[in-house]
CSV table of C-alpha atoms in Angstrom, one decimal:
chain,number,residue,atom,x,y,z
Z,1,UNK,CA,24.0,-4.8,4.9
Z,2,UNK,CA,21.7,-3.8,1.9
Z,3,UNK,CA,17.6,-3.9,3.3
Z,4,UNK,CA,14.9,-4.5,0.6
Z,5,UNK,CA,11.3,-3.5,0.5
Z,6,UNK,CA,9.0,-6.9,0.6
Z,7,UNK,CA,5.6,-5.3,0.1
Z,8,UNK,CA,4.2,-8.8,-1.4
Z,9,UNK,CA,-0.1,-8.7,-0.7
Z,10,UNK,CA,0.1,-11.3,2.0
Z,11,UNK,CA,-2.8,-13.7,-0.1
Z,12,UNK,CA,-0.7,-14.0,-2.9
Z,13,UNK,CA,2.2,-16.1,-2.0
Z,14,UNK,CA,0.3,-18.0,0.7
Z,15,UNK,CA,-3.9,-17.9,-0.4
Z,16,UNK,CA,-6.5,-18.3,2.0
Z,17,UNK,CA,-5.3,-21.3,3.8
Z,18,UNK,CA,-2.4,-19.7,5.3
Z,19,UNK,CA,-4.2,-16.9,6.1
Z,20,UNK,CA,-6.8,-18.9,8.0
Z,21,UNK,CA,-4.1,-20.4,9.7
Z,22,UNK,CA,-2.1,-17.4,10.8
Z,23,UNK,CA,-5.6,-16.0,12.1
Z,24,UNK,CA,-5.9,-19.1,13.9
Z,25,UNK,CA,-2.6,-18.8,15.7
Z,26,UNK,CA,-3.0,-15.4,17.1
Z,27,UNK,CA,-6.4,-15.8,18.7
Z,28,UNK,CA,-6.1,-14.1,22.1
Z,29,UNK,CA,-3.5,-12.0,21.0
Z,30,UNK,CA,-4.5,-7.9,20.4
Z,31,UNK,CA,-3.8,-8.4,16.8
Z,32,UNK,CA,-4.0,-5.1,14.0
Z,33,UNK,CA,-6.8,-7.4,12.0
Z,34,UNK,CA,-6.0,-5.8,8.2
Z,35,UNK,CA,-8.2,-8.5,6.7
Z,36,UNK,CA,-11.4,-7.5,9.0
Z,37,UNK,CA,-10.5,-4.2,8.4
Z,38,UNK,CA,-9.8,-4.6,4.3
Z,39,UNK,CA,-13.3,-6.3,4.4
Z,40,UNK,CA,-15.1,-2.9,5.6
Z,41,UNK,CA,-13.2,-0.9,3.4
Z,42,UNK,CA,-14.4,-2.5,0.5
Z,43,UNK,CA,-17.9,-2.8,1.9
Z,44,UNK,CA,-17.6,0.8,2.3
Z,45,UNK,CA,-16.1,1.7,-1.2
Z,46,UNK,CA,-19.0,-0.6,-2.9
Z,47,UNK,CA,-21.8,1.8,-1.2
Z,48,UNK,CA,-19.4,4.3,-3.1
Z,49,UNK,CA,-19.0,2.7,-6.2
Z,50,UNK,CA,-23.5,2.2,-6.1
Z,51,UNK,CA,-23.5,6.0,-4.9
Z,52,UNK,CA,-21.3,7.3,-7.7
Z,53,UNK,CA,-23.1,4.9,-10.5
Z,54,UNK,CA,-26.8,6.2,-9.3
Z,55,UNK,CA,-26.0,9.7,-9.3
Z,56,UNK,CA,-23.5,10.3,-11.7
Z,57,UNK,CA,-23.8,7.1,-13.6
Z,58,UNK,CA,-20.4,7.1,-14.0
Z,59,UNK,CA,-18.7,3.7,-13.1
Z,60,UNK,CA,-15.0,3.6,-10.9
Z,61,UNK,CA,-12.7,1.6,-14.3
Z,62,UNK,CA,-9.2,0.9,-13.0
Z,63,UNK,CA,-7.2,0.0,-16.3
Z,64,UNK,CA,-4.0,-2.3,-15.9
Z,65,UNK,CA,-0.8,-2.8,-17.4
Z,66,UNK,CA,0.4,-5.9,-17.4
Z,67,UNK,CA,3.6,-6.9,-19.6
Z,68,UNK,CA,5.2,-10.4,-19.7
Z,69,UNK,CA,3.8,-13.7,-18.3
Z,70,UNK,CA,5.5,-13.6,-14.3
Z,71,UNK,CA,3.5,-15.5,-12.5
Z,72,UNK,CA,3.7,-13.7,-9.3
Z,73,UNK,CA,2.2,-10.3,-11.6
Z,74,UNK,CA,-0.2,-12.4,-13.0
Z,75,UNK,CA,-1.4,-13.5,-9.5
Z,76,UNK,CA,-1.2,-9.8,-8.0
Z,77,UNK,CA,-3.3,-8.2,-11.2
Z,78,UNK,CA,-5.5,-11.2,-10.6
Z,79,UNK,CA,-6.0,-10.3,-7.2
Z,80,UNK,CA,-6.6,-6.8,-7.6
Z,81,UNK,CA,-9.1,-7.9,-10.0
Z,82,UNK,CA,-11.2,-10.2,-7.8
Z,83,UNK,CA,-11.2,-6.8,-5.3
Z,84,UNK,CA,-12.2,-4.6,-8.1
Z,85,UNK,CA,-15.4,-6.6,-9.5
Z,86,UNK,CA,-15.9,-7.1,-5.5
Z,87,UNK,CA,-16.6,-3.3,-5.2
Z,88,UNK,CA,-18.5,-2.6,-8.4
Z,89,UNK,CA,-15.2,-1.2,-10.3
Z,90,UNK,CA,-14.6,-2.2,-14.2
Z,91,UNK,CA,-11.2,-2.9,-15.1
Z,92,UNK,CA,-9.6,-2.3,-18.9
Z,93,UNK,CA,-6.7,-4.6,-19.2
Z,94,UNK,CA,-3.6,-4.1,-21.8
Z,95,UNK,CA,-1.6,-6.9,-21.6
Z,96,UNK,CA,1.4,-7.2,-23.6
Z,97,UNK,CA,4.3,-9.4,-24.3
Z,98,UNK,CA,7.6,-9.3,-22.4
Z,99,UNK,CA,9.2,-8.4,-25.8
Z,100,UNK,CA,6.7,-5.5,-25.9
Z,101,UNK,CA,8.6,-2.6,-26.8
Z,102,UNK,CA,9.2,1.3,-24.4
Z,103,UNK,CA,7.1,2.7,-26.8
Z,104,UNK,CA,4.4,0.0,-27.0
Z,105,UNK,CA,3.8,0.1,-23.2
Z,106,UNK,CA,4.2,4.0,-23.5
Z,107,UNK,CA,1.5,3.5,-26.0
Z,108,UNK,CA,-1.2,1.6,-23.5
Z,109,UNK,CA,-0.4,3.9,-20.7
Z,110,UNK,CA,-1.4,7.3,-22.6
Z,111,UNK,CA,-4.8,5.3,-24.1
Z,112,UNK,CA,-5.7,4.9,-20.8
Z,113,UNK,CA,-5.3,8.4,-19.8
Z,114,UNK,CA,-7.1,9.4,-22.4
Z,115,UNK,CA,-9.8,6.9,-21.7
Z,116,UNK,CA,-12.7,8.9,-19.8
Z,117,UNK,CA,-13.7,5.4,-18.5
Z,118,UNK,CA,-10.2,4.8,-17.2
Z,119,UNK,CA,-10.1,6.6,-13.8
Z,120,UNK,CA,-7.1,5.0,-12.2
Z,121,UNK,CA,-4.2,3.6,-13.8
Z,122,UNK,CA,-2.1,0.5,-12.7
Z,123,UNK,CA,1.5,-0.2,-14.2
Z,124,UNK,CA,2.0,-3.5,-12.4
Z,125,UNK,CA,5.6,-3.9,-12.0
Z,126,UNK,CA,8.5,-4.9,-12.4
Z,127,UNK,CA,8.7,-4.7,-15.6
Z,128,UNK,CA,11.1,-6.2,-18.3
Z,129,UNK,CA,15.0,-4.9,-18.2
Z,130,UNK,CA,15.2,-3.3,-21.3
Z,131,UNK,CA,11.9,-1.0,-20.0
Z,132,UNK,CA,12.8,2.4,-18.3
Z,133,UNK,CA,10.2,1.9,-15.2
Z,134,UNK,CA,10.6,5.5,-14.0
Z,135,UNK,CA,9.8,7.0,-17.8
Z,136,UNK,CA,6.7,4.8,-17.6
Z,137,UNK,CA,5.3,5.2,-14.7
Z,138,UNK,CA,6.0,9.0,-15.1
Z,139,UNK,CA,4.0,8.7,-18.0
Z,140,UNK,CA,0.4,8.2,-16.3
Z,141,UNK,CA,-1.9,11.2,-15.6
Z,142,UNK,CA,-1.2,12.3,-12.3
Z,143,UNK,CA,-5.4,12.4,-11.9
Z,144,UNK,CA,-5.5,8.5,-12.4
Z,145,UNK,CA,-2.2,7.7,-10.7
Z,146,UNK,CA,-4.0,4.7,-8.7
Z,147,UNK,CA,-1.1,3.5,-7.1
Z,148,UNK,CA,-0.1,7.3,-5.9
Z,149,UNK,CA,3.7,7.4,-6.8
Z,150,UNK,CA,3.6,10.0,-9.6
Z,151,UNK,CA,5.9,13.3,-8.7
Z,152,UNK,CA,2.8,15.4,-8.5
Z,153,UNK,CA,1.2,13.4,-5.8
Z,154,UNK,CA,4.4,12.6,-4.2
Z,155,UNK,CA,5.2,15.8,-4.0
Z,156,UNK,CA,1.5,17.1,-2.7
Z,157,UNK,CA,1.9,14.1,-0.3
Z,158,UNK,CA,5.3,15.8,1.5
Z,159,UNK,CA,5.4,19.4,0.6
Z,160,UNK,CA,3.1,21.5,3.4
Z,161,UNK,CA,0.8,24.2,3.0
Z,162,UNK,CA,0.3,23.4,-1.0
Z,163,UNK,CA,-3.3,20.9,-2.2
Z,164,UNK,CA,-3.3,17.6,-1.1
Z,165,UNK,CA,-2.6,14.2,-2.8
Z,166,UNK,CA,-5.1,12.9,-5.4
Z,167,UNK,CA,-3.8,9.3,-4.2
Z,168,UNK,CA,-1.5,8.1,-1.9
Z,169,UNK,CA,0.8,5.2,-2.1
Z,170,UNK,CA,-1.6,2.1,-1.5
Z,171,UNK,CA,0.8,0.4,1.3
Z,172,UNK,CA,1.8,3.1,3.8
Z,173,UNK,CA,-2.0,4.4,3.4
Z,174,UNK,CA,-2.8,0.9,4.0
Z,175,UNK,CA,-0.6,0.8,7.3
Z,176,UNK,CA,-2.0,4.6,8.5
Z,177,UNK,CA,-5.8,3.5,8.0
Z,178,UNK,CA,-5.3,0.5,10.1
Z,179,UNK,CA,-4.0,2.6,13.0
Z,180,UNK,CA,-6.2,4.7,12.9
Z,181,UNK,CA,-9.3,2.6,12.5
Z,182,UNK,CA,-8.0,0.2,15.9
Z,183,UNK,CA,-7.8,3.7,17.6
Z,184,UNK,CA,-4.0,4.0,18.0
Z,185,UNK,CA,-3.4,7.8,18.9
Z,186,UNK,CA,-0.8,9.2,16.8
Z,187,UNK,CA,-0.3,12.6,17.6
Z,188,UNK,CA,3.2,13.3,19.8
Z,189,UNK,CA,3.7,9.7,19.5
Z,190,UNK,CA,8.0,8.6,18.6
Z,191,UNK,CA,7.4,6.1,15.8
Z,192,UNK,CA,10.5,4.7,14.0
Z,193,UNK,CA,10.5,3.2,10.0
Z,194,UNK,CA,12.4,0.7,9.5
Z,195,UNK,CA,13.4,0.7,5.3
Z,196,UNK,CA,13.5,3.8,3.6
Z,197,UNK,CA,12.2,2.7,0.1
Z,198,UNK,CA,10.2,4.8,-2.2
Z,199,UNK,CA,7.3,2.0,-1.5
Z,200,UNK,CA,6.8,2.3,1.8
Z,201,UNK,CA,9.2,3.4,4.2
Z,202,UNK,CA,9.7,7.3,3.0
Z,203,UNK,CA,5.7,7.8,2.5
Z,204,UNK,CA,5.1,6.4,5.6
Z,205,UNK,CA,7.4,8.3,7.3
Z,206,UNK,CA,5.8,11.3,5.8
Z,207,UNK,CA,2.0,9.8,6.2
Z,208,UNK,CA,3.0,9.5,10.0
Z,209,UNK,CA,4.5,13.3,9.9
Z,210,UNK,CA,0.9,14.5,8.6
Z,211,UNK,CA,-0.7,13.2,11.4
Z,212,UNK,CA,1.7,15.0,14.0
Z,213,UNK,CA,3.8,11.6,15.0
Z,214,UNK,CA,8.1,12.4,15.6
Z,215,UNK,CA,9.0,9.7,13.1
Z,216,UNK,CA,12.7,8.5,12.5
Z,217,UNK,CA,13.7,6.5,9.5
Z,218,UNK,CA,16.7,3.7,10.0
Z,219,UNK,CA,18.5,2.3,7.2
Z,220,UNK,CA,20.9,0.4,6.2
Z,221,UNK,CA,23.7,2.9,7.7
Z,222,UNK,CA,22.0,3.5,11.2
Z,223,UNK,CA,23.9,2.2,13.6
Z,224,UNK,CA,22.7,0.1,16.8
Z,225,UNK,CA,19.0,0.2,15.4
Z,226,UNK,CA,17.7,-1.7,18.4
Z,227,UNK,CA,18.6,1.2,20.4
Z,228,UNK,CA,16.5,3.3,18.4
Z,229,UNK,CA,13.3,1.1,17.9
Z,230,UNK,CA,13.6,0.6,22.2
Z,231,UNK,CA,12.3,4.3,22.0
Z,232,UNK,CA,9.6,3.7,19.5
Z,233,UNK,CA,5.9,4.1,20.3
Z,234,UNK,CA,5.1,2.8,17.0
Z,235,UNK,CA,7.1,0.8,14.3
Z,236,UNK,CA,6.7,0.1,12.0
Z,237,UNK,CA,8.8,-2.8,9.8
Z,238,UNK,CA,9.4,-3.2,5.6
Z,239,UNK,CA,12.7,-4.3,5.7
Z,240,UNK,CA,12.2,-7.8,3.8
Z,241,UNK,CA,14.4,-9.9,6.3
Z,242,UNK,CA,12.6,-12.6,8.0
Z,243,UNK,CA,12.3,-12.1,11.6
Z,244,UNK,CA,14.8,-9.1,11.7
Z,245,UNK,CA,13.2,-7.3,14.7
Z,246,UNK,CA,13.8,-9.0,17.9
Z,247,UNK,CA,11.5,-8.4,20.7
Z,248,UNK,CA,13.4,-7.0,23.3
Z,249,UNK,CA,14.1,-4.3,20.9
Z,250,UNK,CA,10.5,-3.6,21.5
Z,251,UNK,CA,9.4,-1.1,24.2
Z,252,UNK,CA,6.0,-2.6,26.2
Z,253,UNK,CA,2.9,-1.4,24.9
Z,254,UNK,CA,4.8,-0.5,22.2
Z,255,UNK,CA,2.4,-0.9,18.5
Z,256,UNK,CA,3.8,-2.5,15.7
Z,257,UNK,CA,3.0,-2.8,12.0
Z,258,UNK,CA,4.8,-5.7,10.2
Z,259,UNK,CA,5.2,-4.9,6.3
Z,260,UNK,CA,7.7,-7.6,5.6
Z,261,UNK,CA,6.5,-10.9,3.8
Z,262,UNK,CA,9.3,-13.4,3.4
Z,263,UNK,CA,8.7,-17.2,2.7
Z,264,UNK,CA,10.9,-19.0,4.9
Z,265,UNK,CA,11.8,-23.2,4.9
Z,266,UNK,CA,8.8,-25.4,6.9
Z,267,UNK,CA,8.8,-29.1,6.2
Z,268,UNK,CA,5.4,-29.7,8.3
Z,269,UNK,CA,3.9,-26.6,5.7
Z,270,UNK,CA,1.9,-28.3,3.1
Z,271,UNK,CA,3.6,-25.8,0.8
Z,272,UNK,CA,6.8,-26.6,2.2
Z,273,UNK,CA,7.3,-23.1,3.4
Z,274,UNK,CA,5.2,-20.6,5.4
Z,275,UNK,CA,4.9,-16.9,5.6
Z,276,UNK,CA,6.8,-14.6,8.2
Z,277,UNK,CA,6.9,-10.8,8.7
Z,278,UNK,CA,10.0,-8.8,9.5
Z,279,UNK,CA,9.3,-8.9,13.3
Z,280,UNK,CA,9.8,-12.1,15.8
Z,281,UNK,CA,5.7,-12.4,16.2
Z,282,UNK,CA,5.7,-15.1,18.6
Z,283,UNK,CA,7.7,-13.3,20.7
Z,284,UNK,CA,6.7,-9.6,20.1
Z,285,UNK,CA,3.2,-10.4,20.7
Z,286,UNK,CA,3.8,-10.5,24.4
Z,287,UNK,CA,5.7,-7.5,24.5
Z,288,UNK,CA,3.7,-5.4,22.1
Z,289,UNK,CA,0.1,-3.9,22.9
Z,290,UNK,CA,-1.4,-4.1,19.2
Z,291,UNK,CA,0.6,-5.7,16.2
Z,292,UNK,CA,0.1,-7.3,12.9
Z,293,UNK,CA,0.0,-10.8,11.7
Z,294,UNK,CA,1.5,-12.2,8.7
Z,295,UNK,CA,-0.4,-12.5,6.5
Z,296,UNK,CA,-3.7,-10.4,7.8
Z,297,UNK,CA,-1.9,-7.1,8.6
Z,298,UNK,CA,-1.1,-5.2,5.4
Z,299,UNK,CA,-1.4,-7.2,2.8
Z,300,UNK,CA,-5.0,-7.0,2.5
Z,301,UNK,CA,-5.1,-3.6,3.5
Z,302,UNK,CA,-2.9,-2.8,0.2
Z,303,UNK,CA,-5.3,-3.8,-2.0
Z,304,UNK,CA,-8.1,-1.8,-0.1
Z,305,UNK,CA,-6.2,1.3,-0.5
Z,306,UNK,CA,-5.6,1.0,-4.2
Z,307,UNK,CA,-9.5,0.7,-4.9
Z,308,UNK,CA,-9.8,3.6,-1.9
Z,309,UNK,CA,-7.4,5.8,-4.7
Z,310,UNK,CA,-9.4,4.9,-7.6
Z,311,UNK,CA,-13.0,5.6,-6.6
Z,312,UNK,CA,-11.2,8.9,-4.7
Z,313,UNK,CA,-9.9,9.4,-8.3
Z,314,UNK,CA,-13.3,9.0,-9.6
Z,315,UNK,CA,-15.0,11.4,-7.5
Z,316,UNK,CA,-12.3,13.8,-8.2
Z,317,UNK,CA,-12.7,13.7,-11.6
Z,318,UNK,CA,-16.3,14.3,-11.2
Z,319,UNK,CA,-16.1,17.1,-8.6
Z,320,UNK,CA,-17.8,15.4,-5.9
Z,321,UNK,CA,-16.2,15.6,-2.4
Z,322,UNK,CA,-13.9,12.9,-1.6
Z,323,UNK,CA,-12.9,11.1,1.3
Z,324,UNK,CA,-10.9,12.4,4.0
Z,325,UNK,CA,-7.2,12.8,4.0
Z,326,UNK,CA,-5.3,11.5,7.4
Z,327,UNK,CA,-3.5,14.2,9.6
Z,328,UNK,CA,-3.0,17.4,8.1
Z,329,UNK,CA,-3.6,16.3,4.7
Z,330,UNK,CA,-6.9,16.6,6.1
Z,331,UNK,CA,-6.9,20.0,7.2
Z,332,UNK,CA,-5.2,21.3,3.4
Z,333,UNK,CA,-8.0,19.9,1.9
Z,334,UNK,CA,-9.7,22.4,-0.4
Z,335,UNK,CA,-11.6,22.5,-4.5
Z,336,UNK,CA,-8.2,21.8,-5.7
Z,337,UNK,CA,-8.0,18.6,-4.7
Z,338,UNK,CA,-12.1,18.4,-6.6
Z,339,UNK,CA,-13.0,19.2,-10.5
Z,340,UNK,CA,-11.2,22.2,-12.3
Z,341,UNK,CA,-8.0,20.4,-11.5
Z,342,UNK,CA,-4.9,22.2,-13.6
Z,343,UNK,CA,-4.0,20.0,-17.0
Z,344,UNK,CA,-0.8,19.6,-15.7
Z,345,UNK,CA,1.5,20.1,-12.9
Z,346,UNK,CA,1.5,20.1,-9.1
């Protein structure tokens, strides 16, 4: 069995009439609401954004790359777009052609970093086959590495005792910030990833380590993972298989967080399909004391954490303090993580 990591933004594949409906259904039900939560985030980040602009008057600019004509980038940038003007942040846009060479998209990426009215940078993926993602995306500036996947910040993100993260990966930051904002003690809690992809599962595991949770990873090669999830306190799913955690795997009381996104067959949709997670909701919600719908969990909260990075990346760049890091993230944070940054390396 070979898991993938679905880490769609819920509003993209399924827009605000899905969502609407999915909120409908689990009214009554002690739901982890990502889209309230999403919605105060940004409220919060646009005081930021006016803040920053008044006494800097220096504007948040997320620049994007966007290569070929996907639809489903197209819709994502869009998104993130809609967010960004939202919030007060200007975007720079490079959008190229899916015949756009290495070096052409190599090309955009370093005019952004050198663009002092480009504070976060977005390679919005995947890109075409002939394109070495990892020599790309290793190209940004770690201090505008919006979506927080650069080596630097991965490694400040894992390594203790060392400065923190300038940004962290926009989903599992997503998935910590709505614990923590619904109250959900962490500390000494067993919690138990499901997927160990670079997306989400490894820097959630290691988001959920910071703040003093005993966090085990399954994967493809774990055997009997119902056993292990019966122990769980907290799981949390992005496995990309519809339905694949059953509720009596679940301990009662037990808090989950459903990553997974996956279109699945419904004649009575209008679309003809609706949207699942990776857990059995209508099951697990009676068995679970706080969980996440699909969409209104994470999706929303994705996109939240991405602008989060980029007006954090802002005030970096600027010097001024910047908001507070979960866990002991929190307690590492020092100047380093403000101006006089070093030009290069972790």
């Amino acid at each position: 069995m070979r898991w993938r990591p679905t880490v769609l933004a819920a509003a993209a594949l399924g827009g605000r009439a899905l969502l609407t409906a999915a909120m409908a259904a689990v009214q009554g039900v002690n739901i982890l609401d990502g889209a309230a939560t999403a919605k105060a985030i940004r409220a919060e980040l646009g005081r930021d954004v006016d803040a920053l602009r008044a006494a800097h008057g220096v504007t948040p600019g997320l620049g994007v790359v966007l290569v070929g004509e996907r639809r489903d980038s197209q819709t994502y940038v869009r998104m993130k777009q809609k967010v960004a003007a939202e919030i007060g942040v200007h975007c720079v846009d490079a959008l190229l052609p899916d015949t756009a060479s290495e070096a052409e998209i190599l090309a955009a990426v370093e005019a952004m970093n050198a663009d002092p009215d480009v504070h976060g940078i977005l390679v919005q993926l995947p890109l075409p086959a002939h394109v070495d993602e990892g020599r790309v995306l290793g190209a940004i500036d770690f201090r505008k590495d919006a979506d927080g996947f650069s080596e630097t910040n991965v490694a400040r993100l894992v390594m203790q005792g060392g400065p923190p993260p300038l940004a962290m990966p926009c989903t599992p930051a997503g998935c910590v910030e709505l614990l923590r904002r619904h109250g959900v003690p962490l500390a000494g809690k067993r919690a138990v990833v499901l997927g160990r992809s670079n997306i989400v599962g490894m820097p959630v595991a290691a988001l959920l380590q910071a703040c003093d949770a005993t966090v085990t990873v399954c994967h493809s090669a774990t055997p009997d993972v119902a056993a292990v999830v019966r122990d769980a306190d907290i799981v949390v799913a992005a496995v990309g298989r519809a339905r694949y955690v059953e509720a009596s795997w679940l301990k009662p009381g037990c808090v989950v967080v459903d990553v997974g996104i996956n279109a699945v067959d419904d004649p009575e949709a209008k679309r003809g399909y609706r949207l699942v997670g990776d857990v059995d909701f209508d099951a697990a919600k009676d068995v679970a004391s706080l969980i996440t719908p699909v969409p209104g969990g994470v999706g929303p909260m994705t996109i939240a954490m991405l602008m989060s990075n980029v007006v954090n990346l802002t005030k970096a760049s600027l010097g001024v303090e910047t908001a507070p890091l979960p866990g002991r993230l929190g307690d590492a944070e020092t100047t380093t993580r403000l101006s006089g940054l070093p030009k290069e390396g972790p």
